[in-house]
XYZ file of C-alpha atoms in Angstrom:
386
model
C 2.373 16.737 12.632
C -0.241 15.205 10.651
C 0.272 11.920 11.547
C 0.206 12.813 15.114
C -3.100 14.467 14.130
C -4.151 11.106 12.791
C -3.947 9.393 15.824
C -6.401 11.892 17.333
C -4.259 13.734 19.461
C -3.795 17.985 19.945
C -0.820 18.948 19.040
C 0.830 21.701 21.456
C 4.367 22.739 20.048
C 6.959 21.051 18.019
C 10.739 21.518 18.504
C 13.132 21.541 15.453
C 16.855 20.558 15.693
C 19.253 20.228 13.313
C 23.043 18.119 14.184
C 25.516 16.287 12.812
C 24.794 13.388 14.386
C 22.231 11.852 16.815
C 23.530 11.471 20.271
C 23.543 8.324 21.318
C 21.816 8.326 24.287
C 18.893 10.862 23.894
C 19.004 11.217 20.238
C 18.615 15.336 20.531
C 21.307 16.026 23.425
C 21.223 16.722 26.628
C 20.471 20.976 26.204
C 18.157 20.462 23.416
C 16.545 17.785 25.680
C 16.353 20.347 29.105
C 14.883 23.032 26.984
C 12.028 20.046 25.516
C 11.328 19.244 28.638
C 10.772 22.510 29.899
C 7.865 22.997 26.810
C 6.485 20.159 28.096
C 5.800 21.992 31.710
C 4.858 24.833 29.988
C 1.958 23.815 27.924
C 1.174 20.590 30.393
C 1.747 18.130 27.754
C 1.569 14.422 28.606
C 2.796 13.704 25.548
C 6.078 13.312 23.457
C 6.085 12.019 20.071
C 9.879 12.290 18.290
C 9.703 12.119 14.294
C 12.269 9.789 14.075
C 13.055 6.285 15.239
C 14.331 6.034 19.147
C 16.600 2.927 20.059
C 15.100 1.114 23.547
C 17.978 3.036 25.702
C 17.265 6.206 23.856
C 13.607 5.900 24.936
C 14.058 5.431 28.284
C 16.653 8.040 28.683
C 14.575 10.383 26.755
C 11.430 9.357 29.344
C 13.223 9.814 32.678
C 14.272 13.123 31.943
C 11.029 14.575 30.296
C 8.763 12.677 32.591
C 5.608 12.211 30.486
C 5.438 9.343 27.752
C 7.276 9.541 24.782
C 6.832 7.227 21.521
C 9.000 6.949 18.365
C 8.050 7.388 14.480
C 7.318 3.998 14.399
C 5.143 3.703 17.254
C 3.095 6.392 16.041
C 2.406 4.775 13.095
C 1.438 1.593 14.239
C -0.774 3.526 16.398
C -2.659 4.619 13.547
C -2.537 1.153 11.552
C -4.085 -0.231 14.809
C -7.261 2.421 14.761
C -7.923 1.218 11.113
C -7.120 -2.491 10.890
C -10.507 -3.619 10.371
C -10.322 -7.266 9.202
C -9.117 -10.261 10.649
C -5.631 -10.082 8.059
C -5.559 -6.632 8.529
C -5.156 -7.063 13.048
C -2.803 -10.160 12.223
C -0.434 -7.725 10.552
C -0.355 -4.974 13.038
C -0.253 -7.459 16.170
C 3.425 -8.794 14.067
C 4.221 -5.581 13.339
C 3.756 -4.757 17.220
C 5.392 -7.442 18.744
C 8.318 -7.417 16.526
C 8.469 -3.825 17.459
C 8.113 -4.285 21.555
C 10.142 -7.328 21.236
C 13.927 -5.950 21.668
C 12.330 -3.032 23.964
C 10.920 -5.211 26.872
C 14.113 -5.450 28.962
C 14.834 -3.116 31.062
C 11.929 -0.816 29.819
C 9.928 -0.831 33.354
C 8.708 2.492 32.991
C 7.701 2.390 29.351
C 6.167 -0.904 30.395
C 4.314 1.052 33.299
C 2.916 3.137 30.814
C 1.000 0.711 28.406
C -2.500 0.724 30.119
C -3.738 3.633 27.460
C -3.489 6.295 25.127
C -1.520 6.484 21.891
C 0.994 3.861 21.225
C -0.718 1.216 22.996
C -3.592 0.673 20.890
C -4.262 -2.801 18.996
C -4.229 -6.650 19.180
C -0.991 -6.847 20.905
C -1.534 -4.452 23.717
C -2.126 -7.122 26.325
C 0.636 -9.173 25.313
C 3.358 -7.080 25.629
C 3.903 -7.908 29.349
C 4.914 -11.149 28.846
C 7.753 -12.639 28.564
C 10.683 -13.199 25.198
C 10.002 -16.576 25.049
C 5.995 -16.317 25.529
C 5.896 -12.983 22.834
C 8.254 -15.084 20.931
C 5.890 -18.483 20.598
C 3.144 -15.064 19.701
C 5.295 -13.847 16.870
C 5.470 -17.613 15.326
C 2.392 -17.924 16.042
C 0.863 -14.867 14.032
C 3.436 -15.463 11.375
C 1.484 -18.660 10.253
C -1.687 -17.072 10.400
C -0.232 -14.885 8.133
C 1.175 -16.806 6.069
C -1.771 -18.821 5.809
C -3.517 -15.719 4.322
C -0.781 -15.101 2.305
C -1.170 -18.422 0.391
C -5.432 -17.822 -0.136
C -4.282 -14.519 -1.580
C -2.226 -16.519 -4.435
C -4.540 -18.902 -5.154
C -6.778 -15.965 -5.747
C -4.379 -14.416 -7.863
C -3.739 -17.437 -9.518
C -7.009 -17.656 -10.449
C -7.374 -14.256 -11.724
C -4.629 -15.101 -14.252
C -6.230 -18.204 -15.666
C -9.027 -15.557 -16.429
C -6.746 -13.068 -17.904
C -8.048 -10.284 -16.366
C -5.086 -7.705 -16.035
C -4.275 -6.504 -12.637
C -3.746 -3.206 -11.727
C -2.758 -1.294 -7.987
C -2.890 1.787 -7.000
C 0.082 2.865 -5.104
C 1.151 6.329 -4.077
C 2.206 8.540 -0.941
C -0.839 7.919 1.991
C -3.057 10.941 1.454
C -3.098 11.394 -1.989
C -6.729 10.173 -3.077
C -6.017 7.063 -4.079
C -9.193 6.121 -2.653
C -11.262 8.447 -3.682
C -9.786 7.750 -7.714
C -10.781 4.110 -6.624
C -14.731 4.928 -6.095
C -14.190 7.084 -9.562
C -12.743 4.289 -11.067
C -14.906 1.973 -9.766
C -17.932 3.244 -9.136
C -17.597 2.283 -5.636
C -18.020 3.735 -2.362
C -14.656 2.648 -0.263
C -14.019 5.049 2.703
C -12.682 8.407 1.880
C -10.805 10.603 4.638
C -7.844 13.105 4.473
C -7.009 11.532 7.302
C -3.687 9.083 6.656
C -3.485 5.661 5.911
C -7.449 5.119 5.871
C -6.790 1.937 3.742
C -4.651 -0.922 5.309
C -7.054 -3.519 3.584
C -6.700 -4.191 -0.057
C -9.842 -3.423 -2.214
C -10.173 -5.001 -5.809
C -13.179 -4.270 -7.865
C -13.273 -4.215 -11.682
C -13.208 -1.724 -13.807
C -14.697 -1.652 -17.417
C -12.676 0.049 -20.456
C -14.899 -0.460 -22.678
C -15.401 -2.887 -25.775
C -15.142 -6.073 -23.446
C -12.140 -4.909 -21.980
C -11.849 -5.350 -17.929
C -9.361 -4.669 -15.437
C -9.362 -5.547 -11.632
C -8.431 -2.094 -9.708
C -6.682 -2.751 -5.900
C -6.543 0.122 -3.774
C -3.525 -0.967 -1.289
C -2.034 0.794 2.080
C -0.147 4.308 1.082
C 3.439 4.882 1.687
C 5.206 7.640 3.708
C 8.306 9.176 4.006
C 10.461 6.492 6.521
C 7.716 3.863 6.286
C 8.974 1.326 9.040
C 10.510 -1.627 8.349
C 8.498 -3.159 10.517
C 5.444 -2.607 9.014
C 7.157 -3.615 5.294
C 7.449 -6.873 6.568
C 4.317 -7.438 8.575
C 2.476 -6.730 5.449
C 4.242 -8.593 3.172
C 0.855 -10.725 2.024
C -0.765 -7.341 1.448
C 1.810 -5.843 -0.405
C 2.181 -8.527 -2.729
C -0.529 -7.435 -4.249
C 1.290 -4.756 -6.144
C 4.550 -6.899 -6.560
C 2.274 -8.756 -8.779
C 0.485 -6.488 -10.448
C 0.146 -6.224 -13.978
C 0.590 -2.451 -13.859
C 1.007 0.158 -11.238
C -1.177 3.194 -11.101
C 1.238 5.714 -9.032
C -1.053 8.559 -7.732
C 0.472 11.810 -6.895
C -0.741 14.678 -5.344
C -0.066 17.064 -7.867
C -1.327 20.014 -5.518
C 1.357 19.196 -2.653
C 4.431 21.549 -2.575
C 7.122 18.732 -1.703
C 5.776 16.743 -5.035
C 9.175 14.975 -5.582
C 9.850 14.658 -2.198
C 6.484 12.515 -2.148
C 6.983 10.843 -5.258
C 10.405 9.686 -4.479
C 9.210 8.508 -1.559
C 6.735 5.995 -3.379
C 9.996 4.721 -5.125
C 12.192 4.179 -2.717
C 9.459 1.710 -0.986
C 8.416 0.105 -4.188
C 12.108 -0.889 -4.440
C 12.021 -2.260 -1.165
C 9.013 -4.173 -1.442
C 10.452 -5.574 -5.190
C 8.306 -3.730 -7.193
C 11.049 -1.257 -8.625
C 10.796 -2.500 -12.055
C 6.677 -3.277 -12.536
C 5.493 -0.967 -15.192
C 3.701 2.571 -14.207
C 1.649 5.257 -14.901
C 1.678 8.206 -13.347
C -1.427 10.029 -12.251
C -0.636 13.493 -11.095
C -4.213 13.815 -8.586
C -5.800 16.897 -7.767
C -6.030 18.968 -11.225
C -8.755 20.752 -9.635
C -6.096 22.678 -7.395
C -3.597 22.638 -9.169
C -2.871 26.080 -11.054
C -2.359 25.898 -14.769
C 1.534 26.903 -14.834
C 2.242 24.423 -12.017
C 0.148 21.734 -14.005
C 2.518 22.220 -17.243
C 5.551 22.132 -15.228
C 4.624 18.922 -13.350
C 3.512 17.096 -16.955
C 7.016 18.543 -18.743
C 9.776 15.839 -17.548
C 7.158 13.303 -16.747
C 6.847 10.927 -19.920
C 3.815 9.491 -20.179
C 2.068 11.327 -16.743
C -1.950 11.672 -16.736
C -3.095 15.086 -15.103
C -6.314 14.279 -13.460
C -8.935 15.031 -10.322
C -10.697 12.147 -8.816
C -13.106 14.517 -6.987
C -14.420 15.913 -10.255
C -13.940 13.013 -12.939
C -11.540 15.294 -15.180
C -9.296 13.395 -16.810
C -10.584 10.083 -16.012
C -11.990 8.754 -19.942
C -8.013 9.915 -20.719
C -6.336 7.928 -17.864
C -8.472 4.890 -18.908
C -7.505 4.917 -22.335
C -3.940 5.343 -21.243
C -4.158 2.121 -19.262
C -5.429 -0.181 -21.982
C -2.615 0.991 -23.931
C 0.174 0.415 -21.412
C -1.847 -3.318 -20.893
C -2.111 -3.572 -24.595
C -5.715 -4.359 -23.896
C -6.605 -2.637 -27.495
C -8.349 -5.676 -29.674
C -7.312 -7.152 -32.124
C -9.661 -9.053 -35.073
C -7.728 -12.350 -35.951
C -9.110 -15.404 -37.522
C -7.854 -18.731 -35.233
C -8.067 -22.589 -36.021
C -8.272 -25.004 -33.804
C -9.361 -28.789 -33.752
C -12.424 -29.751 -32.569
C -11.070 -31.430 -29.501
C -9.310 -28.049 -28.187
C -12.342 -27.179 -26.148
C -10.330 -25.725 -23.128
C -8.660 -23.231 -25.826
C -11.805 -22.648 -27.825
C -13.297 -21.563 -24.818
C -10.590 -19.366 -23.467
C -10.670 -17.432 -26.975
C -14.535 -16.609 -25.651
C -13.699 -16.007 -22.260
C -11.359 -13.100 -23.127
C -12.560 -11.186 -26.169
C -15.427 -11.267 -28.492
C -16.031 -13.972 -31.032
C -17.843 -12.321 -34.178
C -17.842 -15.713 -35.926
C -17.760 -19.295 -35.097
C -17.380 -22.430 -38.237
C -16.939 -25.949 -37.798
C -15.144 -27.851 -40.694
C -13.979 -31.317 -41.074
C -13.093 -31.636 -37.620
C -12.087 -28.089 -37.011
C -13.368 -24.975 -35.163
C -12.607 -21.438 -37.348
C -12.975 -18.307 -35.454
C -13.443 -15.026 -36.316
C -12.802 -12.772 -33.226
C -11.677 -9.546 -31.600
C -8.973 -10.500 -28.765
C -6.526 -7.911 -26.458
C -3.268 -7.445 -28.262
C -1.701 -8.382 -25.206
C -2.662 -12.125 -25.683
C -2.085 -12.621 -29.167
C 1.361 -14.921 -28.578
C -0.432 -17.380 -27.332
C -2.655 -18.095 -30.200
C 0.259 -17.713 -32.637
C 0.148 -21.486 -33.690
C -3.596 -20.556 -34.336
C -3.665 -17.809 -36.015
C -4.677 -18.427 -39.589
């Protein structure tokens, strides 16, 4: 229902069923399908949105018989990624996502295909390119894949330049909804859009965030997950979500004042495995402490090794959740005293880019330094360290 809300339209009734099995050709079954259709004439709906994904033949069955337009899961979805897309990478993703989508569901589909002109579903870069033809959508879909994966390669070489400056990398990730953006502009000290409307970020944001001492981290805010996130969309935004495959350390926000916790939670997983990022290491932040009662707080911390309780709204808890991400970086310095020869400039300077020198001799030929560096990078001054 919410995400139905997100895309701006009233809701009027929903309609529960529980079976076995989907039926084949409508999904629901041809009773539970009368009786829909009879809530439709009765509260002059134009309207049907099923929370679940509808093959082509299902969709068309499901249309004749109802008579208004109905859209799948999916379509919903990409409904609301199209309203928020706002960058050029960002309408490149959805237009794939689209197309791929569309694709299998152009033949044969001459009323769904009388029904793209407008409204909900339609929305987005691809809209007036679904009329074509395979082949033409096809040459589209290549097309928008190199696009995409010409973004996809400026994103590493950013990356790859953020690890030449060893600055740890850290993503938020968590269930769409639970103020990850708003523990972003905490975080941050930024002002990146906040809504409790869903999936308000599709872009990724990276600012840096200061631990103190010297110590930096870059922060990415990234697209939230759902329950059933579309394949579609997984792969579409494969550039984007590569950003947390590659973090450094994931940030998994929670919204500790939600009754279906776990059911959110396990959610997150199950897409992080998907996307390859099953085994990056985590913290996480249970959001919200501000609603959350005290009993329910100590429940949701006992189990949870390691969880931070905070509430991005108010600030509480954030000084704790940054200390707890040093640690898990091992970003706590270290004093050491390194040698190098006089000729290992690239090094020498490297020790100053990423921690403090306190010292700094020259002597026969030799540069001795006295400095303070995250433990984190310690192994690779081991043949220096004197």
């Amino acid at each position: 229902m919410l995400l139905t809300r997100s895309a701006e339209a009233e809701v009027l009734g929903t309609v529960v069923q529980e079976r076995p099995r989907p039926d084949a050709a409508t999904l629901v079954g041809r009773g539970k399908l009368e009786e829909i259709a009879e809530r439709i004439r009765d509260a002059d709906a134009n309207l049907l949105v099923f929370d679940d994904e509808l093959s082509p033949a299902q969709q068309r069955n499901v249309e004749q018989a109802v008579d208004v337009k109905v859209i799948d899961r999916t379509q919903l979805i990409l409904d609301i990624f199209a309203r928020r897309a706002q960058t050029r990478e960002g309408r490149l993703q959805v237009e794939l996502a689209q197309l791929s989508y569309f694709l299998p569901r152009l033949a044969g589909q001459g009323s769904l295909l009388s029904r793209l002109g407008g409204g909900i579903g339609t929305r987005g870069p691809g809209e007036t390119k679904l009329e074509t033809d395979r082949r033409r959508i096809r040459q589209r879909i290549q097309a928008v894949k190199r696009e995409i994966e010409h973004v996809r390669r400026e994103r590493q070489t950013r990356r790859d330049g953020r690890r030449r400056q060893d600055v740890p990398v850290v993503a938020l990730v968590g269930y769409t909804n639970a103020g990850k953006s708003t523990l972003f502009n905490a975080l941050t000290q930024s002002d990146a859009v906040v809504s409790d409307q869903l999936f308000m970020t599709l872009d990724p944001l990276i600012r840096r965030v200061e631990l103190g001492s010297g110590r930096g981290v870059l922060l990415v805010d990234t697209v939230g997950f759902i329950q059933k996130l579309p394949h579609a969309l997984v792969a579409a935004f494969r550039a984007t979500l590569e950003e947390v495959t590659e973090a450094d350390l994931l940030l998994h926000v929670v919204d500790g004042a939600s009754s279906d916790v776990e059911e959110r939670e396990s959610a997150v997983e199950t897409v992080l495995e998907e996307i390859g990022a099953g085994e990056r290491p985590r913290i996480l932040v249970l959001n919200k402490s501000d609603s959350i009662p005290p009993g329910r707080a100590d429940a949701l911390l006992n189990g949870r090794d390691g969880a931070v309780l905070v509430s991005a709204s108010t600030g509480a808890g954030i000084e704790r959740l940054l200390e707890t991400v040093g640690t898990g970086l091992a970003l706590e310095p270290r004093r050491v005293r390194l040698r190098f020869r006089d000729t290992e400039r690239r090094a020498i300077s490297a020790v100053y880019a990423a921690g403090r020198v306190l010292e700094h001799e020259e002597d026969g030929g030799e540069v001795i330094l006295q400095a303070e560096l995250p433990e984190r990078l310690l192994g690779r001054y081991r043949g220096n360290i004197h």
